[in-house]
Every structure is written in structure tokens, then in C-alpha cells.
Coordinates of C-alpha atoms in Angstrom, one line a residue:
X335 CA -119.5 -21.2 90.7
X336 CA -117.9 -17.9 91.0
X337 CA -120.3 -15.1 89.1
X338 CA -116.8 -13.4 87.8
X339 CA -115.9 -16.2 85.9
X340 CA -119.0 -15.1 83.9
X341 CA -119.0 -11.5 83.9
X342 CA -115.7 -11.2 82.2
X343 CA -117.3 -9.1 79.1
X344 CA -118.4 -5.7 79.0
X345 CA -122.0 -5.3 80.4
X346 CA -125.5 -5.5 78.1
X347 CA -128.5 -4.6 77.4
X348 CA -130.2 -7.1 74.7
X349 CA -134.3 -6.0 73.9
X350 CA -135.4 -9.7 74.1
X351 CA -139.1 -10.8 74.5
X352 CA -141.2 -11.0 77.9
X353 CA -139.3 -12.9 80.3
X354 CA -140.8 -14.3 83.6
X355 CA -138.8 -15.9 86.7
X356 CA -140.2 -18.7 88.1
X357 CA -142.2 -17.0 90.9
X358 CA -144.0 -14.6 89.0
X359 CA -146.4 -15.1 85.9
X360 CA -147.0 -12.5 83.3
X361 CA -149.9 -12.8 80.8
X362 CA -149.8 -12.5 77.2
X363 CA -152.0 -9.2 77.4
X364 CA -149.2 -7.3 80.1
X365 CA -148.3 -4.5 78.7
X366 CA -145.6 -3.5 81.6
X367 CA -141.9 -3.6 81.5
X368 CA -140.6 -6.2 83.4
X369 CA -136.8 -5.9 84.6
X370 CA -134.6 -8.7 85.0
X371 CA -131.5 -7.9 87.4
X372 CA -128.6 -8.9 87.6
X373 CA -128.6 -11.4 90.2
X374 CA -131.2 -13.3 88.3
X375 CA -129.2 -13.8 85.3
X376 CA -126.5 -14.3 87.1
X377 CA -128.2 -17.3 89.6
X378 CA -130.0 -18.5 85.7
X379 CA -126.1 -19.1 84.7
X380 CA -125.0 -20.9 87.3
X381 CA -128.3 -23.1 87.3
X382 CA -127.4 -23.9 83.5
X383 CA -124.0 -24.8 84.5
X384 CA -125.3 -27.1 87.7
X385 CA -127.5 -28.6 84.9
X386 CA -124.8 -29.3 82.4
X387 CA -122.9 -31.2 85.1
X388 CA -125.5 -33.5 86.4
X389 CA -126.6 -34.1 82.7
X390 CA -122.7 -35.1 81.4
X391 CA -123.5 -38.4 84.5
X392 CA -126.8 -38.7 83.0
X393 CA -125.8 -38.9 79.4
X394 CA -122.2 -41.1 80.6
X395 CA -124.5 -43.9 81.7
X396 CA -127.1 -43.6 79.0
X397 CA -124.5 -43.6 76.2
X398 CA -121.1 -43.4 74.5
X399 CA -118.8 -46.1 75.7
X400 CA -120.3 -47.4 78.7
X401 CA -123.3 -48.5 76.3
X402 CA -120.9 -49.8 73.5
X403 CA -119.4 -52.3 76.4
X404 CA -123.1 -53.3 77.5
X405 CA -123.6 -54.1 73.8
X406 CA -120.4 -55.4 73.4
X407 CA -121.5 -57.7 76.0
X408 CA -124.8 -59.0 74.4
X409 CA -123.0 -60.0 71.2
X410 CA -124.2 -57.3 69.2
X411 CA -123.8 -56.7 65.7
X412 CA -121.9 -53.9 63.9
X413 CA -124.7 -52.6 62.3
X414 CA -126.6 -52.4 65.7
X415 CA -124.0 -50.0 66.5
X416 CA -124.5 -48.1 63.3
X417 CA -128.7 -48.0 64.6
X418 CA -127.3 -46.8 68.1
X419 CA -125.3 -44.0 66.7
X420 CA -128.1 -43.1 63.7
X421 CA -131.3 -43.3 66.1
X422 CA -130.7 -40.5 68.9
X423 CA -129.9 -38.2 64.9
X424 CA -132.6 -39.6 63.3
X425 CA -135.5 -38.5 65.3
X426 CA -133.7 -35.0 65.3
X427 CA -136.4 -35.3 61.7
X428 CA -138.9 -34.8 64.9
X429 CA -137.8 -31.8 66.4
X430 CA -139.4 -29.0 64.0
X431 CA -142.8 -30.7 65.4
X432 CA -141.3 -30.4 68.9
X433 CA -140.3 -27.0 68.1
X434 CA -143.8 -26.3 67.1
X435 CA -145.4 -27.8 70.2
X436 CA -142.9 -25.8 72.2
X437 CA -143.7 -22.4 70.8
X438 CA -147.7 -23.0 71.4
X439 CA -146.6 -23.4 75.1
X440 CA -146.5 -20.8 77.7
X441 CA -143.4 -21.9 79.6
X442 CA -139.7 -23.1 78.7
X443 CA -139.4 -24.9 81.9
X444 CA -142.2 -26.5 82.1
X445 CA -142.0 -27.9 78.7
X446 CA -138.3 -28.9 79.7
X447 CA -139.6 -31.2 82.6
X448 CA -142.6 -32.8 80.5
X449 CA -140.2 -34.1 77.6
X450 CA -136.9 -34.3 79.2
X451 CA -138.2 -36.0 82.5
X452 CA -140.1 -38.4 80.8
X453 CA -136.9 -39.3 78.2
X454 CA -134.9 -39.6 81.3
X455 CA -137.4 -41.7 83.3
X456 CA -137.8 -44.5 80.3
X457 CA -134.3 -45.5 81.0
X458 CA -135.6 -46.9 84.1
X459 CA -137.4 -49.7 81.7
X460 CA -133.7 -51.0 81.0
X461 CA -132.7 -51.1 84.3
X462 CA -135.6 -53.7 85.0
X463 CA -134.8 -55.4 81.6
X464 CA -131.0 -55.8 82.8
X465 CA -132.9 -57.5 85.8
X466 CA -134.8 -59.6 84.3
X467 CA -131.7 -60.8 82.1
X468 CA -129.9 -61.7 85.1
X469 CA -132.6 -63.6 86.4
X470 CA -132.9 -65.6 83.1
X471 CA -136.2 -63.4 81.8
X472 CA -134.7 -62.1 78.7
X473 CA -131.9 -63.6 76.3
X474 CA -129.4 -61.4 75.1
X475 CA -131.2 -60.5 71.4
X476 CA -134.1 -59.5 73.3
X477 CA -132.4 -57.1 75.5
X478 CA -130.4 -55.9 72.7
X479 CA -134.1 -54.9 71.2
X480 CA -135.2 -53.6 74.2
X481 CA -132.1 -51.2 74.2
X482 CA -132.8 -49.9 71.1
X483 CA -136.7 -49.3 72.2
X484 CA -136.0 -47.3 74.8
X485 CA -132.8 -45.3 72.6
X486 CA -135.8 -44.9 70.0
X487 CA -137.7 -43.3 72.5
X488 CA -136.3 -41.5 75.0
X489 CA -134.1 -39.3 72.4
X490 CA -137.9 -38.7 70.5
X491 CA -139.7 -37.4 73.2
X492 CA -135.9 -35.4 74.3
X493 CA -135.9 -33.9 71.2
X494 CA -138.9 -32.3 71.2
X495 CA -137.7 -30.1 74.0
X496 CA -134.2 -29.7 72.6
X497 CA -134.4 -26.8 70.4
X498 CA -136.8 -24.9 72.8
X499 CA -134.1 -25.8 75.7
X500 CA -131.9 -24.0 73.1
X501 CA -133.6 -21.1 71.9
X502 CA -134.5 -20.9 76.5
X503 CA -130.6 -20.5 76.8
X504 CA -129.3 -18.4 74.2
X505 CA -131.8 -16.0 74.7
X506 CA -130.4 -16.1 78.7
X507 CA -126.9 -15.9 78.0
X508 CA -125.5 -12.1 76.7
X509 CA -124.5 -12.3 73.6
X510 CA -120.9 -10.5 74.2
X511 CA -120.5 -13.3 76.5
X512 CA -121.8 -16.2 74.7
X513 CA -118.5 -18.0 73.7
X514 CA -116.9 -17.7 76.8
X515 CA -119.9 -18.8 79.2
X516 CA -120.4 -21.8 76.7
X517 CA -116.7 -22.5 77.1
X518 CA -117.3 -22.7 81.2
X519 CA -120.3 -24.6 81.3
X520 CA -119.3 -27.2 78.4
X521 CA -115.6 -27.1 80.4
X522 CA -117.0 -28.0 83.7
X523 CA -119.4 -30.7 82.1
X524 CA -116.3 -32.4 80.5
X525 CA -114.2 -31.9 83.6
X526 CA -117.5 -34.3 85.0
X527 CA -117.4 -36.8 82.0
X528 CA -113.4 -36.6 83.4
X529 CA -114.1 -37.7 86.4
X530 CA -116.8 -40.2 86.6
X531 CA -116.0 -42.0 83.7
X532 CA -113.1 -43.7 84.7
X533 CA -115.1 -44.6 87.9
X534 CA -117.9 -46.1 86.4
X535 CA -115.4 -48.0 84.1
X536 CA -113.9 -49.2 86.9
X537 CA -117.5 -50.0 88.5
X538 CA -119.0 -51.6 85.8
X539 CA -115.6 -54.2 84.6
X540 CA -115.5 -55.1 88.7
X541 CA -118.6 -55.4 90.0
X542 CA -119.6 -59.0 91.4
X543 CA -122.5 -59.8 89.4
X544 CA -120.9 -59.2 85.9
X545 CA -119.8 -56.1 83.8
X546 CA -123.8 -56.5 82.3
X547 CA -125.2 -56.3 86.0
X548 CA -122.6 -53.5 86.7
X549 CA -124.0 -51.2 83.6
X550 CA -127.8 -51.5 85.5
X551 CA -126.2 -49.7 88.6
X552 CA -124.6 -47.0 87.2
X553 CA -127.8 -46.6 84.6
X554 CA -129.7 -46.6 87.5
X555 CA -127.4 -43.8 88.8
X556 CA -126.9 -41.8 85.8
X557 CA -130.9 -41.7 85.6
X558 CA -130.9 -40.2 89.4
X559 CA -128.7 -37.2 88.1
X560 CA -130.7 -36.5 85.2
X561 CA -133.4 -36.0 87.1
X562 CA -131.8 -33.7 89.2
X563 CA -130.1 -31.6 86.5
X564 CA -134.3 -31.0 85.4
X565 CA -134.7 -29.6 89.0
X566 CA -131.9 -27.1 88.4
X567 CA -133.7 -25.1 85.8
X568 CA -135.9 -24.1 87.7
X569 CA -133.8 -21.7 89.3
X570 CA -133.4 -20.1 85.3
X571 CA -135.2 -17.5 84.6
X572 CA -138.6 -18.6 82.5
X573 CA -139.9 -17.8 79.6
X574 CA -142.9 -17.4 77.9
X575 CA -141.7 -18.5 74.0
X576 CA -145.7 -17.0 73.1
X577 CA -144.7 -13.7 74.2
X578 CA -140.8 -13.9 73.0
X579 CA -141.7 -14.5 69.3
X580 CA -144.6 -11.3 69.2
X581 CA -141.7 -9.1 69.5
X582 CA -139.9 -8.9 66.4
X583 CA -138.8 -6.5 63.7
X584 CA -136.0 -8.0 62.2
X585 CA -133.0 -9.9 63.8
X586 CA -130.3 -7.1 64.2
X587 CA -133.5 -6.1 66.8
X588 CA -133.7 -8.6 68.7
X589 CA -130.5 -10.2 69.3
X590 CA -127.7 -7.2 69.1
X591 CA -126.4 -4.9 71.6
X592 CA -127.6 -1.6 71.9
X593 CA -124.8 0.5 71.1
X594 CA -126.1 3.2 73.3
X595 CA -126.6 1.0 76.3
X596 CA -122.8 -0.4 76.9
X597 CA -121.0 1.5 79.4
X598 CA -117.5 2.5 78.0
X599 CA -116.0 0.7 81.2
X600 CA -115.7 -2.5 81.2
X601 CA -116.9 -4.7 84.4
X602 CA -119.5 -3.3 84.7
X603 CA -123.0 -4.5 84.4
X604 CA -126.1 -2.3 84.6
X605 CA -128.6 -3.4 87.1
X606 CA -131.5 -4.4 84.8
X607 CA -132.3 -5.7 81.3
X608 CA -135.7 -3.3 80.4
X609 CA -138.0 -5.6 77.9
X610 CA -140.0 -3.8 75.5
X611 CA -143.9 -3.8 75.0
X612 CA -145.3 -6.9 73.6
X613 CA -147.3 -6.1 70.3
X614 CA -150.2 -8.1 69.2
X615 CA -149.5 -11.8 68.7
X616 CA -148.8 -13.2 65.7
X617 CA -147.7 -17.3 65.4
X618 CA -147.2 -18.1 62.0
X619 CA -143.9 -19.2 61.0
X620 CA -141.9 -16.4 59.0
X621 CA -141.2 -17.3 55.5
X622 CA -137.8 -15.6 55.8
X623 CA -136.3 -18.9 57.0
X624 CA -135.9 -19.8 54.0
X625 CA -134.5 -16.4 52.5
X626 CA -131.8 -16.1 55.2
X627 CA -128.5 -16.9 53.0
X628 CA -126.8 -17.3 56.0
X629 CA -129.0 -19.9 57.6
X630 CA -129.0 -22.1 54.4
X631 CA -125.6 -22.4 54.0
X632 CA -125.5 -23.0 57.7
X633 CA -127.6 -26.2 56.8
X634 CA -125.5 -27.2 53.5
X635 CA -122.4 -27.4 55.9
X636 CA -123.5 -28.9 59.3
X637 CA -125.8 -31.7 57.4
X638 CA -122.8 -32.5 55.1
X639 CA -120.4 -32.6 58.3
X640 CA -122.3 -34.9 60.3
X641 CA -122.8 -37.4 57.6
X642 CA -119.1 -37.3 57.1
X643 CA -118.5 -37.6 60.7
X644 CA -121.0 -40.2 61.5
X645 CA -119.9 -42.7 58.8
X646 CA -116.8 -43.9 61.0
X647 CA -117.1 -42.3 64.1
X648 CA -119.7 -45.2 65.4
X649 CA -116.7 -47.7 65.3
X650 CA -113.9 -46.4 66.9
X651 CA -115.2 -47.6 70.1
X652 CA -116.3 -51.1 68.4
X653 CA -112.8 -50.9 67.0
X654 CA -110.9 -50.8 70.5
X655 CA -113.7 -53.1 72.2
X656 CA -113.7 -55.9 69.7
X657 CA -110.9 -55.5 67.2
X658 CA -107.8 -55.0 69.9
X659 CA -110.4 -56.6 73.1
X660 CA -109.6 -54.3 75.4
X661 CA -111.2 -54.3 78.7
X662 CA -113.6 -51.3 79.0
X663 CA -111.3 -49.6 81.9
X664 CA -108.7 -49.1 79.6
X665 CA -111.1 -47.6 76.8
X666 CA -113.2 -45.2 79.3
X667 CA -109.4 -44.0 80.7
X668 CA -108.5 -43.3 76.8
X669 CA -112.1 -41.3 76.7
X670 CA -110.9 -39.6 80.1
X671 CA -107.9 -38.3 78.1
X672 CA -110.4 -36.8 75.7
X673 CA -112.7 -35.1 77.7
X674 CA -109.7 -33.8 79.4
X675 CA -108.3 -32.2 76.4
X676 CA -112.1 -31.1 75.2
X677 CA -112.3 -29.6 78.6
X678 CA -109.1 -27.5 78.8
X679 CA -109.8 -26.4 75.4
X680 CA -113.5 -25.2 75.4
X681 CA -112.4 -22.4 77.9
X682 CA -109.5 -21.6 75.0
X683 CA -111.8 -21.9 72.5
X684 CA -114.6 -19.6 74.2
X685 CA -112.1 -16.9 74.1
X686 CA -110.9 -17.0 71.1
X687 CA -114.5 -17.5 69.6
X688 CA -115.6 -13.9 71.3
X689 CA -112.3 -12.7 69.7
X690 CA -111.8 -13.5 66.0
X691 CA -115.4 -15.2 65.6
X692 CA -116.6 -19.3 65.4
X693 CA -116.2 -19.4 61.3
X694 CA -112.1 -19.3 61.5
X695 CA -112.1 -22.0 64.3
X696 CA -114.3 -24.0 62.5
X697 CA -112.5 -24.4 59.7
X698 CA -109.3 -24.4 61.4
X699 CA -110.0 -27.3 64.0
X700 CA -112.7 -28.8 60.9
X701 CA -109.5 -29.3 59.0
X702 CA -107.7 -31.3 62.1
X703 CA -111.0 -33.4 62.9
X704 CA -110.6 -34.1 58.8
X705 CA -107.6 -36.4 59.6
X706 CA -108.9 -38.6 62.6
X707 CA -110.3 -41.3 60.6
X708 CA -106.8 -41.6 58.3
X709 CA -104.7 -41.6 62.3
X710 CA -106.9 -44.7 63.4
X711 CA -105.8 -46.4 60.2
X712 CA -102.5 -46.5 62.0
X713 CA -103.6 -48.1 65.6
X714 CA -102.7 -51.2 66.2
X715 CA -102.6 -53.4 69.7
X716 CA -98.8 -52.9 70.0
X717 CA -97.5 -51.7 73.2
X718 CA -96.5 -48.9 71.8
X719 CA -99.9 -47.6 70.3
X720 CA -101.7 -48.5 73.6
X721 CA -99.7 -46.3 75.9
X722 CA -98.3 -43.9 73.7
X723 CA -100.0 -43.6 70.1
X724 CA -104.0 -44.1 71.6
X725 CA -103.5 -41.7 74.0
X726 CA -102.1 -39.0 72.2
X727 CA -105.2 -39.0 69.2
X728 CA -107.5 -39.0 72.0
X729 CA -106.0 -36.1 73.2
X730 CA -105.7 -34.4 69.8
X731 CA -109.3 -35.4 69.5
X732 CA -110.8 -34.2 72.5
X733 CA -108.9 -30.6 72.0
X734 CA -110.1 -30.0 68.5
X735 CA -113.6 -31.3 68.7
X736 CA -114.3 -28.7 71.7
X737 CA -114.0 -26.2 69.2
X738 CA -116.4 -27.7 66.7
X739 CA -119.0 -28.5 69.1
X740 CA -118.5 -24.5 70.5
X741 CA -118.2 -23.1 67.6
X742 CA -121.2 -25.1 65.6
X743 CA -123.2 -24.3 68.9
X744 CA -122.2 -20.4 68.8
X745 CA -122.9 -20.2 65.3
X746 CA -126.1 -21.5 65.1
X747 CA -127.0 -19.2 67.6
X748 CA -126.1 -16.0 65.8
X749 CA -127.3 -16.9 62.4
X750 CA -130.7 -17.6 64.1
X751 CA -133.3 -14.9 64.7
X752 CA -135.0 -14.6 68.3
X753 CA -138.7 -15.0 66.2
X754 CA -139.4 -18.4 66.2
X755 CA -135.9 -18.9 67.3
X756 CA -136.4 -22.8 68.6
X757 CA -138.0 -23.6 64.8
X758 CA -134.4 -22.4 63.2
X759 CA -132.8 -24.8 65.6
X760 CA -135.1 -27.6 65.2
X761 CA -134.7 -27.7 61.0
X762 CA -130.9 -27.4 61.7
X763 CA -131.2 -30.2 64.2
X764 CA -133.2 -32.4 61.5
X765 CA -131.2 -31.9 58.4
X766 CA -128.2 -33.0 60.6
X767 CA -130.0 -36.0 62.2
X768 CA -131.1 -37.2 58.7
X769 CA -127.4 -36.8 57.7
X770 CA -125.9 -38.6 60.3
X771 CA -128.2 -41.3 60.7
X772 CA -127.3 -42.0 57.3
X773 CA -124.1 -41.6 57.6
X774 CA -124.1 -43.9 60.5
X775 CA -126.2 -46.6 58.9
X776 CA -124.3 -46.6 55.5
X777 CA -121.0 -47.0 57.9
X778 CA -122.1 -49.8 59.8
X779 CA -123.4 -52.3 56.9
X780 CA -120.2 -51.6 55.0
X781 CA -118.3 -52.6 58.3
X782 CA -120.5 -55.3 58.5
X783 CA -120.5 -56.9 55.3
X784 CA -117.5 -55.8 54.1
X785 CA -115.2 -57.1 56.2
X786 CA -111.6 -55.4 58.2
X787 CA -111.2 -53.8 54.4
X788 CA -115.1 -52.2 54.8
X789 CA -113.7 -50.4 57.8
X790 CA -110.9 -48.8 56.2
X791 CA -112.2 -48.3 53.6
X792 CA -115.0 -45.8 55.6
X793 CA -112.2 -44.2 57.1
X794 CA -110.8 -43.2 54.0
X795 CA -113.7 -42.0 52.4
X796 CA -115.0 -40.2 56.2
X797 CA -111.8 -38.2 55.9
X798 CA -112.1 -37.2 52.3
X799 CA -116.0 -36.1 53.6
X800 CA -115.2 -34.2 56.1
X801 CA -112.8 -31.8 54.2
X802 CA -115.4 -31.6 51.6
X803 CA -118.3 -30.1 53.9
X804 CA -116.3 -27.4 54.8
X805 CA -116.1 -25.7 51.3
X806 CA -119.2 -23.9 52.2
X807 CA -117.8 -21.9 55.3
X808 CA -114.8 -21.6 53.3
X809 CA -117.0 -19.9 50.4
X810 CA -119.4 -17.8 52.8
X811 CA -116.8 -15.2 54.5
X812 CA -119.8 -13.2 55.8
X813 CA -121.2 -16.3 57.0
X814 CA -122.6 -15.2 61.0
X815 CA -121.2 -11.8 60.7

């Protein structure tokens, strides 16, 4: 990747806490200032965004609709889909102890591989199970089990290591440049999803041995990549997150821009970022967490959001599978169309985030997401809603859901102080895993039990939801400034 499509902003200098590259260690006690050039933030981008690609295969063949087919396939229940959306939010209740763990360790990295690898490397249990079920050693209800097992698991021991992953990133990226670099990478990991989806569509619904037999080789594939994506970190610069949260005064500190430090031109980029001395440590979490305005009503808005989301977003996929029986092809070529539209828009989005700020766009494109549920009330199996009507929502789905996920992203970012930076993350990661997983759940017994008019009847209310939970950025004008 070109290193001008990152340094488009002006340059920075951000006081952020001792940072180590991979080669060289730095101990608690240094009391030198370490300098970061250029060139290493610059190769620490480009790693992230090598990472983000090879993750999008991981995560195509480990999830969304390649997983609803294999399900599909075994016969399973609606409210097994509810568990399969709810599970990978649920043990987001996990991640403040992950958080925790991560912030008694000594590198971001190397904490990365333990969890992440070993998330990713479970998956290789349901590649033997889908063996064993072609051989006649499992029925379908037992690998059905066995797929939520290893859901159950691998997205624990991954989300311990998500909020540090995200506290490692945002304190690599320059703030000035935050929305537009998250724009790239996201962009290029959607151009992936883009790509490959249609391919392993086509893969799975042709090959030989069954579409079930089919889903075991591109897991078995997707598992590859996400191992590879772990190598590509290493090439970011580390971290120590002991040493990042014993500097701190307050957060205007540690995460804004030194006024005096940015060059009137823009373009151009001093040659180091100079790190402070490191105090004496302290590692208790700061009460303030729960002072910061800003941060609560963060909470009150993403957990209401993703239960609204979440209580029909589970089924559209069960909807298109099962209700109109399409073949999986056709559905991974609608999801093509989205991550299309998500891709072209996250660069638009990036922009315009760095511009006018991620509280106007969320509200905006929160408004348009509010409506989804009410447009699928309208899809039939018609000719005409399979090549003109399905296509065009997933379209107008992908484009405005890149600015949620951005903005949401962006946002939590700036409300969050660099001091115990991955903790913020991981409470705003559990509140919204509670509140999806139930969301999730509640939506799959009532389109279980309920019948076609359960369904709609969760679309309706989802919609109504949705608009709701965004009263409180509507409210909180300052909210992130």
C-alpha cells in the first residue's frame, strides 16, 4: 500500500506512553526518550491494513453467511441462529477481564498471538468434526452442537485480546488521521470480503462432496489466513500497555495534538514522535470512568443500538436461505453488493468523519439503518425483488452501515482516555454484547414460536428500536468533542 494514501493529514506529534518496536525491549524502569520515526509508523499502518485483509477471509469462512448455509444445511433451528448471532456478543461480558489480563502484560503483540491464535486455531476442531460427519461419525444435531462449542469458544478467548488489540491501534494511528486511515483499511478489508465471497459461494454450493464438505475447505482455508494476518503484526510497532497507562494527567494529555508541534504546512511529517518520561507506576483502574459524561452516554446509546439491531438482523440471512430457498451463490453475490457499497463508502465516510465529526454521521446514516427492517417487510421471491429490489437494499445497506461501524469505531476512540484505554473499550464491548445477545435471543424465539407473523412483527418493533437509541446522541451535542 502506498504510504501517501495515509499521510494525507497534516503531520503530529501525540505524547503517548513508552512504545517499543519489535526488535528492541524497553524496561519499565527506562527513563530515556525513545523516538519512533516515521518509517515505523508508517510500515505499523500498512501491517494493520495487511492484517485487516487476511482477517476479512478468516472471519468470511468462520461466519456470516457461509455459516448460516452450513447450518442451513444441518437442519437447524431459528433459535440456533438467534445463539449464533448472541454468543460471539455475549462473551463480549468477558472482555473487561481480558482487558484486565492485557494491561498486567508487557506486550500488545504478544498477547495478540496468545488469544487470537488460539481463537483461530480451535476452528480447526470443526474442520475434523465436518470429517467425521461425512464419514458417518457425527449426526447433524451433534455437529450443530459442536459448532456452537467452538463459536462459544473461540470468540471467549478472542475477546480477551480485543479491546487491547484496540487500545494497540488507536494509540498507533494519529489522531488527525484516524477517520481516514480507518476508512482505508476497513475499505480494503471489504474490497476482500468483495472478492472472495462470491468464490467461496461458488466453492462451497459446487464442490463434489456436498455444499457441507465444501464449507470444511474453505474453513480450513479461512483458518490459514487468520493465522497469517497474526504474523503481520508483528511488523507494528509494540507496546508495553504497563508503561502506556503510567503516563497520564488527564485525557486532553495524552491523546491531543500539540498545538505547538504541527507544522503550518501541510504534508509534512516530522521525523520522530518524542515520548515523555515514564513516572512511577500506578495500576489501579481510575474511578473517573465512571464520571466521564461522555463515556456513559456513549454506553446508553451503543448498548441500546445493538439490542435494536440484533433483534432482526440474525434473520435476514435465515430469511433468504429458507423462507425464498435460495441457493447460497445467489445470497453471498447479494452480500458481495454490500460489502461493495460498505467498501466505497468507508473511504467517503473517513473523510467526512475528519471533517464535520462521527456524531452527525451517526445519526444521519443511524436514521437510514432505522428503516432496514420495515424494507425487508417488502421482499418477496418475485423476479422482480430478486434482481432488482434485493439488490438495491443490500446496497443501501452496505453504504450506510460503513458509516456506523466508522463512526461507532472513531468515536469510542476519542471519548476514551489513553489510561487504561483497553478497560474503556472492554465495558463498552460488554454492555453491547449483553445487549445484543439479548436482542438476538429474544428475536429468534419469537421467530421461532411465533410463526411468519413473529418475524414481522421483530421487524417492526427493531425499526421502531433503532430510532429510539439514537435520542441520546441526539441529546449530547458535545458528545466526543
Amino acid at each position: 500500500m502506498d504510504s501517501s494514501q495515509i499521510e494525507t493529514g497534516a503531520p503530529l506529534s501525540i505524547e503517548i506512553a513508552q512504545i517499543a518496536s519489535p526488535p528492541i525491549t524497553l524496561s519499565p524502569t527506562s527513563t530515556s526518550t525513545p523516538r519512533i520515526s516515521k518509517d515505523a509508523i508508517r510500515t505499523s499502518l500498512r501491517a494493520s491494513t495487511v492484517d485487516g485483509v487476511f482477517a476479512a477471509v478468516f472471519s468470511i469462512g468462520t461466519g456470516g453467511i457461509l455459516l448460516g448455509n452450513f447450518l442451513v444445511e444441518l437442519d437447524a433451528t431459528p433459535v440456533v441462529f438467534g445463539m449464533v448471532s448472541s454468543i460471539p456478543m455475549l462473551v463480549n461480558l468477558f472482555q473487561p477481564m481480558g482487558a484486565y489480563l492485557s494491561e498486567r502484560s508487557t506486550s500488545r503483540f504478544q498477547y495478540s498471538l496468545r488469544t487470537h491464535g488460539i481463537a483461530r486455531l480451535l476452528w480447526l476442531i470443526l474442520v475434523i468434526g465436518i470429517v467425521s460427519f461425512s464419514g458417518g461419525g457425527l449426526n447433524s444435531n451433534q455437529l450443530v452442537i459442536l459448532s456452537l462449542l467452538i463459536l462459544v469458544c473461540s470468540h471467549f478467548i478472542g475477546g480477551l485480546g480485543a479491546a487491547s488489540w484496540l487500545s494497540w491501534i488507536a494509540m498507533l494511528v494519529p489522531r488527525q488521521l484516524r477517520g481516514r486511515y480507518f476508512g482505508l483499511r476497513n475499505s480494503i478489508a471489504n474490497f476482500t470480503e468483495l472478492v472472495s465471497l462470491p468464490i467461496a459461494g461458488l466453492a462451497v454450493s459446487h464442490w463434489y462432496g456436498g455444499s457441507i464438505q465444501g464449507y470444511g475447505v474453505i474453513l480450513f482455508l479461512g483458518i490459514f489466513f487468520g493465522i497469517v494476518s497474526l504474523g503481520c503484526q508483528y511488523f507494528q510497532v509494540d507496546m508495553n500497555p504497563q508503561l502506556q497507562n503510567t503516563y497520564y494527567a488527564n485525557s486532553s494529555q495524552t491523546t491531543e495534538i500539540k498545538s505547538d508541534s504541527v507544522p503550518n504546512e501541510p504534508g509534512e511529517i516530522s521525523e520522530a514522535i518524542s515520548l515523555p518520561q515514564i513516572p512511577t507506576p500506578q495500576n489501579h483502574i481510575d474511578s473517573s470512568i465512571w464520571k466521564n459524561s461522555n463515556f456513559l452516554v456513549f454506553l446508553l446509546y451503543f448498548g441500546s443500538w445493538t439490542f435494536a439491531v440484533n433483534l432482526s438482523a440474525p434473520f435476514f440471512n435465515l430469511y433468504l436461505l429458507d423462507t425464498l430457498n435460495l441457493d447460497v451463490s445467489w445470497v453471498t453475490f447479494y452480500n458481495s453488493l454490500r460489502a461493495g457499497a460498505h467498501m466505497l463508502m468507508l473511504i467517503v465516510w473517513g473523510r467526512l468523519a475528519d471533517k464535520i465529526g462521527n456524531r452527525p454521521i451517526l445519526i444521519t446514516t443511524g436514521i437510514l439503518i432505522a428503516v432496514i427492517p420495515w424494507l425487508w417487510l417488502r421482499m418477496g421471491s418475485s423476479p422482480l425483488d430478486l434482481w432488482l429490489w434485493l439488490p438495491l437494499l443490500h446496497i443501501f445497506i452496505g453504504a450506510n452501515w460503513g458509516g456506523v461501524d466508522l463512526c461507532n469505531n472513531n468515536l469510542q476512540i476519542e471519548i476514551a482516555p489513553v489510561k487504561n484505554q483497553s478497560i474503556y473499550f472492554a465495558i463498552a464491548a460488554a454492555v453491547a454484547g449483553a445487549s445484543g445477545a439479548l436482542g438476538a435471543t429474544i428475536g429468534g424465539f419469537i421467530a421461532q414460536f411465533a410463526g411468519s407473523f413473529g418475524i414481522a412483527e421483530v421487524f417492526v418493533v427493531s425499526g421502531i428500536l433503532r430510532l429510539a437509541s439514537l435520542v441520546p446522541l441526539i441529546v449530547k451535542k458535545d458528545l466526543g468533542s
